[in-house]
Amino acid sequence: MAAACLHAYLAIDRICAELGQWRCGTPGRRWWPGMVSPSEWKAGAVQQPGPQRPSWCYGTPGLARAQQLAALALGDRRRQHKAESALAGCLVDEKQLAQLGDAGVCHGWAGLVQTTRRAAADAGPDSALAASLPALHTRFEQHLHRVTQATDDTGRPPGSTNRRRAAHPPVGKIKEATTETLSQRQAG
């Protein structure tokens, strides 16, 4: 059992070190690339000009959260602090936030808010994450307000449930229409 724990510890530490190699930016503005191209991998250096969209699935928030969870598992306060600082820096980086174009969980505001909430709940006492939540919530609400004010050619907010329903009627309606058509054919 002790050997298995040691192997797990070493594996987590190695993965974190590999991710740490790809961390970019300055101490107050750390970021990870959303992906590393084959040429970047071969060169061992990122050639991207700056951070990409702050997504939980492949952007700085997700990688910072993964590093934070790994640090918690390993009891590594230094790594935890670095991860939390990277996420906190992302939350005040207008260049990163400006890339969020939707409210969704995967690549939008909801994912960033949820990732930050979870990270703040696990954060160390010196972390700025909890203090950043009110401003983050305000930005998310502002985005939602802007989106609901905008309309598309159907007169509905872009991406709204009503727009999806207009483009793809519910299965029950299709079934009713099909049954109605079959009844008409049989009668005629």
PDB file of C-alpha atoms in Angstrom:
ATOM      1  CA  MET A   1       0.000   0.000   0.000  1.00  0.00           C
ATOM      2  CA  ALA A   2       2.810   2.427   0.844  1.00  0.00           C
ATOM      3  CA  ALA A   3       4.500   1.730  -2.493  1.00  0.00           C
ATOM      4  CA  ALA A   4       1.243   2.445  -4.347  1.00  0.00           C
ATOM      5  CA  CYS A   5       0.871   5.756  -2.519  1.00  0.00           C
ATOM      6  CA  LEU A   6       4.451   6.688  -3.344  1.00  0.00           C
ATOM      7  CA  HIS A   7       3.897   5.873  -7.035  1.00  0.00           C
ATOM      8  CA  ALA A   8       0.700   7.950  -7.069  1.00  0.00           C
ATOM      9  CA  TYR A   9       2.487  10.842  -5.374  1.00  0.00           C
ATOM     10  CA  LEU A  10       5.359  10.687  -7.884  1.00  0.00           C
ATOM     11  CA  ALA A  11       2.949  10.464 -10.846  1.00  0.00           C
ATOM     12  CA  ILE A  12       0.938  13.488  -9.705  1.00  0.00           C
ATOM     13  CA  ASP A  13       4.124  15.424  -9.038  1.00  0.00           C
ATOM     14  CA  ARG A  14       5.501  14.559 -12.491  1.00  0.00           C
ATOM     15  CA  ILE A  15       2.298  15.619 -14.275  1.00  0.00           C
ATOM     16  CA  CYS A  16       2.252  18.894 -12.348  1.00  0.00           C
ATOM     17  CA  ALA A  17       5.896  19.531 -13.222  1.00  0.00           C
ATOM     18  CA  GLU A  18       5.094  18.911 -16.905  1.00  0.00           C
ATOM     19  CA  LEU A  19       2.154  21.336 -16.760  1.00  0.00           C
ATOM     20  CA  GLY A  20       4.348  23.814 -14.901  1.00  0.00           C
ATOM     21  CA  GLN A  21       6.821  23.736 -17.787  1.00  0.00           C
ATOM     22  CA  TRP A  22       4.134  25.180 -20.081  1.00  0.00           C
ATOM     23  CA  ARG A  23       3.015  27.941 -17.714  1.00  0.00           C
ATOM     24  CA  CYS A  24       3.654  31.324 -19.335  1.00  0.00           C
ATOM     25  CA  GLY A  25       3.430  34.986 -18.467  1.00  0.00           C
ATOM     26  CA  THR A  26       4.640  37.119 -15.636  1.00  0.00           C
ATOM     27  CA  PRO A  27       4.165  36.468 -11.898  1.00  0.00           C
ATOM     28  CA  GLY A  28       1.033  38.658 -11.791  1.00  0.00           C
ATOM     29  CA  ARG A  29      -0.355  37.325 -15.066  1.00  0.00           C
ATOM     30  CA  ARG A  30       0.341  33.603 -15.336  1.00  0.00           C
ATOM     31  CA  TRP A  31      -1.404  31.554 -18.002  1.00  0.00           C
ATOM     32  CA  TRP A  32      -1.300  28.226 -19.766  1.00  0.00           C
ATOM     33  CA  PRO A  33      -1.846  27.675 -23.475  1.00  0.00           C
ATOM     34  CA  GLY A  34      -5.112  26.018 -24.443  1.00  0.00           C
ATOM     35  CA  MET A  35      -3.073  23.608 -26.511  1.00  0.00           C
ATOM     36  CA  VAL A  36       0.561  23.028 -27.342  1.00  0.00           C
ATOM     37  CA  SER A  37       1.264  22.531 -31.039  1.00  0.00           C
ATOM     38  CA  PRO A  38       3.640  19.802 -32.204  1.00  0.00           C
ATOM     39  CA  SER A  39       6.252  22.421 -33.125  1.00  0.00           C
ATOM     40  CA  GLU A  40       5.937  24.054 -29.678  1.00  0.00           C
ATOM     41  CA  TRP A  41       6.246  20.638 -28.027  1.00  0.00           C
ATOM     42  CA  LYS A  42       9.380  19.876 -30.040  1.00  0.00           C
ATOM     43  CA  ALA A  43      10.906  23.290 -29.270  1.00  0.00           C
ATOM     44  CA  GLY A  44       9.874  23.106 -25.605  1.00  0.00           C
ATOM     45  CA  ALA A  45       8.500  26.641 -25.776  1.00  0.00           C
ATOM     46  CA  VAL A  46       5.126  28.250 -26.370  1.00  0.00           C
ATOM     47  CA  GLN A  47       5.019  30.604 -29.356  1.00  0.00           C
ATOM     48  CA  GLN A  48       1.540  31.973 -28.650  1.00  0.00           C
ATOM     49  CA  PRO A  49       1.368  35.738 -28.023  1.00  0.00           C
ATOM     50  CA  GLY A  50      -0.819  35.457 -24.947  1.00  0.00           C
ATOM     51  CA  PRO A  51      -3.507  33.547 -23.136  1.00  0.00           C
ATOM     52  CA  GLN A  52      -6.492  32.122 -24.921  1.00  0.00           C
ATOM     53  CA  ARG A  53     -10.101  32.076 -23.738  1.00  0.00           C
ATOM     54  CA  PRO A  54     -10.250  31.387 -19.975  1.00  0.00           C
ATOM     55  CA  SER A  55     -12.094  28.061 -20.156  1.00  0.00           C
ATOM     56  CA  TRP A  56     -12.294  25.486 -17.416  1.00  0.00           C
ATOM     57  CA  CYS A  57     -11.772  22.651 -19.877  1.00  0.00           C
ATOM     58  CA  TYR A  58      -8.475  23.709 -21.459  1.00  0.00           C
ATOM     59  CA  GLY A  59      -7.645  27.265 -20.443  1.00  0.00           C
ATOM     60  CA  THR A  60      -5.904  28.818 -17.485  1.00  0.00           C
ATOM     61  CA  PRO A  61      -8.845  28.343 -15.068  1.00  0.00           C
ATOM     62  CA  GLY A  62      -9.030  24.593 -15.668  1.00  0.00           C
ATOM     63  CA  LEU A  63      -5.294  24.053 -15.505  1.00  0.00           C
ATOM     64  CA  ALA A  64      -4.983  26.222 -12.411  1.00  0.00           C
ATOM     65  CA  ARG A  65      -7.786  24.255 -10.749  1.00  0.00           C
ATOM     66  CA  ALA A  66      -6.124  20.947 -11.685  1.00  0.00           C
ATOM     67  CA  GLN A  67      -2.841  22.189 -10.201  1.00  0.00           C
ATOM     68  CA  GLN A  68      -4.666  23.341  -7.061  1.00  0.00           C
ATOM     69  CA  LEU A  69      -6.352  19.947  -6.586  1.00  0.00           C
ATOM     70  CA  ALA A  70      -3.075  18.141  -7.159  1.00  0.00           C
ATOM     71  CA  ALA A  71      -1.361  20.411  -4.640  1.00  0.00           C
ATOM     72  CA  LEU A  72      -4.091  19.698  -2.092  1.00  0.00           C
ATOM     73  CA  ALA A  73      -3.663  15.951  -2.652  1.00  0.00           C
ATOM     74  CA  LEU A  74       0.096  16.237  -2.206  1.00  0.00           C
ATOM     75  CA  GLY A  75      -0.024  18.739   0.659  1.00  0.00           C
ATOM     76  CA  ASP A  76       2.073  21.136  -1.441  1.00  0.00           C
ATOM     77  CA  ARG A  77       1.168  24.656  -0.226  1.00  0.00           C
ATOM     78  CA  ARG A  78       3.657  26.343  -2.581  1.00  0.00           C
ATOM     79  CA  ARG A  79       2.099  24.739  -5.669  1.00  0.00           C
ATOM     80  CA  GLN A  80      -1.393  25.482  -4.332  1.00  0.00           C
ATOM     81  CA  HIS A  81      -0.538  29.151  -3.879  1.00  0.00           C
ATOM     82  CA  LYS A  82       0.898  29.369  -7.421  1.00  0.00           C
ATOM     83  CA  ALA A  83      -2.228  27.780  -8.893  1.00  0.00           C
ATOM     84  CA  GLU A  84      -4.581  30.041  -6.956  1.00  0.00           C
ATOM     85  CA  SER A  85      -2.542  33.104  -7.898  1.00  0.00           C
ATOM     86  CA  ALA A  86      -2.691  32.130 -11.588  1.00  0.00           C
ATOM     87  CA  LEU A  87      -6.472  31.812 -11.431  1.00  0.00           C
ATOM     88  CA  ALA A  88      -6.817  35.083  -9.516  1.00  0.00           C
ATOM     89  CA  GLY A  89      -4.658  36.818 -12.133  1.00  0.00           C
ATOM     90  CA  CYS A  90      -6.842  35.434 -14.908  1.00  0.00           C
ATOM     91  CA  LEU A  91      -9.937  36.912 -13.236  1.00  0.00           C
ATOM     92  CA  VAL A  92      -8.583  40.464 -13.503  1.00  0.00           C
ATOM     93  CA  ASP A  93      -6.958  40.092 -16.924  1.00  0.00           C
ATOM     94  CA  GLU A  94      -9.189  41.977 -19.351  1.00  0.00           C
ATOM     95  CA  LYS A  95      -7.480  40.383 -22.360  1.00  0.00           C
ATOM     96  CA  GLN A  96      -8.533  36.941 -21.166  1.00  0.00           C
ATOM     97  CA  LEU A  97     -12.012  37.939 -19.984  1.00  0.00           C
ATOM     98  CA  ALA A  98     -12.745  39.731 -23.261  1.00  0.00           C
ATOM     99  CA  GLN A  99     -12.459  36.372 -25.027  1.00  0.00           C
ATOM    100  CA  LEU A 100     -15.479  34.958 -23.204  1.00  0.00           C
ATOM    101  CA  GLY A 101     -18.285  35.257 -25.717  1.00  0.00           C
ATOM    102  CA  ASP A 102     -21.036  33.162 -24.200  1.00  0.00           C
ATOM    103  CA  ALA A 103     -22.613  32.266 -20.898  1.00  0.00           C
ATOM    104  CA  GLY A 104     -22.041  28.517 -21.215  1.00  0.00           C
ATOM    105  CA  VAL A 105     -20.308  26.164 -18.839  1.00  0.00           C
ATOM    106  CA  CYS A 106     -17.663  24.786 -21.181  1.00  0.00           C
ATOM    107  CA  HIS A 107     -16.250  27.917 -22.809  1.00  0.00           C
ATOM    108  CA  GLY A 108     -18.157  30.722 -21.158  1.00  0.00           C
ATOM    109  CA  TRP A 109     -18.860  32.743 -18.065  1.00  0.00           C
ATOM    110  CA  ALA A 110     -20.722  29.984 -16.196  1.00  0.00           C
ATOM    111  CA  GLY A 111     -17.705  27.695 -16.370  1.00  0.00           C
ATOM    112  CA  LEU A 112     -15.364  30.401 -15.168  1.00  0.00           C
ATOM    113  CA  VAL A 113     -17.681  31.284 -12.282  1.00  0.00           C
ATOM    114  CA  GLN A 114     -18.142  27.634 -11.284  1.00  0.00           C
ATOM    115  CA  THR A 115     -14.416  26.867 -11.475  1.00  0.00           C
ATOM    116  CA  THR A 116     -13.628  29.932  -9.374  1.00  0.00           C
ATOM    117  CA  ARG A 117     -16.293  29.078  -6.788  1.00  0.00           C
ATOM    118  CA  ARG A 118     -14.892  25.570  -6.397  1.00  0.00           C
ATOM    119  CA  ALA A 119     -11.300  26.781  -6.249  1.00  0.00           C
ATOM    120  CA  ALA A 120     -12.215  29.503  -3.722  1.00  0.00           C
ATOM    121  CA  ALA A 121     -13.902  26.918  -1.502  1.00  0.00           C
ATOM    122  CA  ASP A 122     -10.645  24.926  -1.379  1.00  0.00           C
ATOM    123  CA  ALA A 123      -8.290  27.903  -1.348  1.00  0.00           C
ATOM    124  CA  GLY A 124      -5.694  28.707   1.242  1.00  0.00           C
ATOM    125  CA  PRO A 125      -6.193  31.590   3.679  1.00  0.00           C
ATOM    126  CA  ASP A 126      -3.896  33.892   1.679  1.00  0.00           C
ATOM    127  CA  SER A 127      -5.793  33.388  -1.602  1.00  0.00           C
ATOM    128  CA  ALA A 128      -7.535  36.246  -3.409  1.00  0.00           C
ATOM    129  CA  LEU A 129     -10.117  33.941  -4.996  1.00  0.00           C
ATOM    130  CA  ALA A 130     -12.959  34.403  -2.500  1.00  0.00           C
ATOM    131  CA  ALA A 131     -12.576  38.180  -2.672  1.00  0.00           C
ATOM    132  CA  SER A 132     -12.781  38.053  -6.476  1.00  0.00           C
ATOM    133  CA  LEU A 133     -16.144  36.266  -6.583  1.00  0.00           C
ATOM    134  CA  PRO A 134     -18.441  39.316  -6.193  1.00  0.00           C
ATOM    135  CA  ALA A 135     -16.824  41.136  -9.138  1.00  0.00           C
ATOM    136  CA  LEU A 136     -16.879  37.940 -11.204  1.00  0.00           C
ATOM    137  CA  HIS A 137     -20.584  37.437 -10.477  1.00  0.00           C
ATOM    138  CA  THR A 138     -21.246  41.054 -11.502  1.00  0.00           C
ATOM    139  CA  ARG A 139     -19.422  40.549 -14.815  1.00  0.00           C
ATOM    140  CA  PHE A 140     -21.398  37.364 -15.449  1.00  0.00           C
ATOM    141  CA  GLU A 141     -24.697  39.152 -14.723  1.00  0.00           C
ATOM    142  CA  GLN A 142     -23.685  42.014 -17.041  1.00  0.00           C
ATOM    143  CA  HIS A 143     -22.943  39.524 -19.791  1.00  0.00           C
ATOM    144  CA  LEU A 144     -26.308  37.825 -19.291  1.00  0.00           C
ATOM    145  CA  HIS A 145     -28.065  41.195 -19.398  1.00  0.00           C
ATOM    146  CA  ARG A 146     -26.318  42.141 -22.668  1.00  0.00           C
ATOM    147  CA  VAL A 147     -27.166  38.795 -24.238  1.00  0.00           C
ATOM    148  CA  THR A 148     -30.827  38.934 -23.252  1.00  0.00           C
ATOM    149  CA  GLN A 149     -31.105  42.466 -24.661  1.00  0.00           C
ATOM    150  CA  ALA A 150     -29.763  41.380 -28.031  1.00  0.00           C
ATOM    151  CA  THR A 151     -32.045  39.649 -30.495  1.00  0.00           C
ATOM    152  CA  ASP A 152     -31.417  37.730 -33.664  1.00  0.00           C
ATOM    153  CA  ASP A 153     -33.486  37.433 -36.844  1.00  0.00           C
ATOM    154  CA  THR A 154     -36.163  35.424 -34.990  1.00  0.00           C
ATOM    155  CA  GLY A 155     -36.620  38.273 -32.489  1.00  0.00           C
ATOM    156  CA  ARG A 156     -35.327  36.092 -29.657  1.00  0.00           C
ATOM    157  CA  PRO A 157     -32.066  36.221 -27.682  1.00  0.00           C
ATOM    158  CA  PRO A 158     -29.258  34.369 -29.478  1.00  0.00           C
ATOM    159  CA  GLY A 159     -28.939  30.801 -28.262  1.00  0.00           C
ATOM    160  CA  SER A 160     -32.225  30.930 -26.387  1.00  0.00           C
ATOM    161  CA  THR A 161     -34.363  27.877 -25.821  1.00  0.00           C
ATOM    162  CA  ASN A 162     -37.088  29.460 -27.929  1.00  0.00           C
ATOM    163  CA  ARG A 163     -34.711  29.824 -30.867  1.00  0.00           C
ATOM    164  CA  ARG A 164     -33.697  26.164 -30.591  1.00  0.00           C
ATOM    165  CA  ARG A 165     -37.349  25.162 -30.408  1.00  0.00           C
ATOM    166  CA  ALA A 166     -38.097  27.191 -33.512  1.00  0.00           C
ATOM    167  CA  ALA A 167     -35.304  25.456 -35.415  1.00  0.00           C
ATOM    168  CA  HIS A 168     -35.968  21.981 -33.968  1.00  0.00           C
ATOM    169  CA  PRO A 169     -39.549  21.295 -32.887  1.00  0.00           C
ATOM    170  CA  PRO A 170     -40.004  18.984 -29.887  1.00  0.00           C
ATOM    171  CA  VAL A 171     -40.251  15.268 -30.671  1.00  0.00           C
ATOM    172  CA  GLY A 172     -43.902  15.194 -29.547  1.00  0.00           C
ATOM    173  CA  LYS A 173     -44.811  17.778 -32.208  1.00  0.00           C
ATOM    174  CA  ILE A 174     -42.985  15.793 -34.878  1.00  0.00           C
ATOM    175  CA  LYS A 175     -44.780  12.648 -33.760  1.00  0.00           C
ATOM    176  CA  GLU A 176     -48.165  14.446 -33.852  1.00  0.00           C
ATOM    177  CA  ALA A 177     -47.444  15.820 -37.323  1.00  0.00           C
ATOM    178  CA  THR A 178     -46.335  12.399 -38.570  1.00  0.00           C
ATOM    179  CA  THR A 179     -49.413  10.703 -37.110  1.00  0.00           C
ATOM    180  CA  GLU A 180     -51.636  13.404 -38.610  1.00  0.00           C
ATOM    181  CA  THR A 181     -50.014  12.980 -42.044  1.00  0.00           C
ATOM    182  CA  LEU A 182     -50.369   9.190 -41.921  1.00  0.00           C
ATOM    183  CA  SER A 183     -54.039   9.504 -40.923  1.00  0.00           C
ATOM    184  CA  GLN A 184     -54.660  11.872 -43.846  1.00  0.00           C
ATOM    185  CA  ARG A 185     -52.940   9.486 -46.273  1.00  0.00           C
ATOM    186  CA  GLN A 186     -54.952   6.512 -45.019  1.00  0.00           C
ATOM    187  CA  ALA A 187     -58.212   8.472 -45.260  1.00  0.00           C
ATOM    188  CA  GLY A 188     -57.453   9.757 -48.793  1.00  0.00           C
TER     189      GLY A 188
END
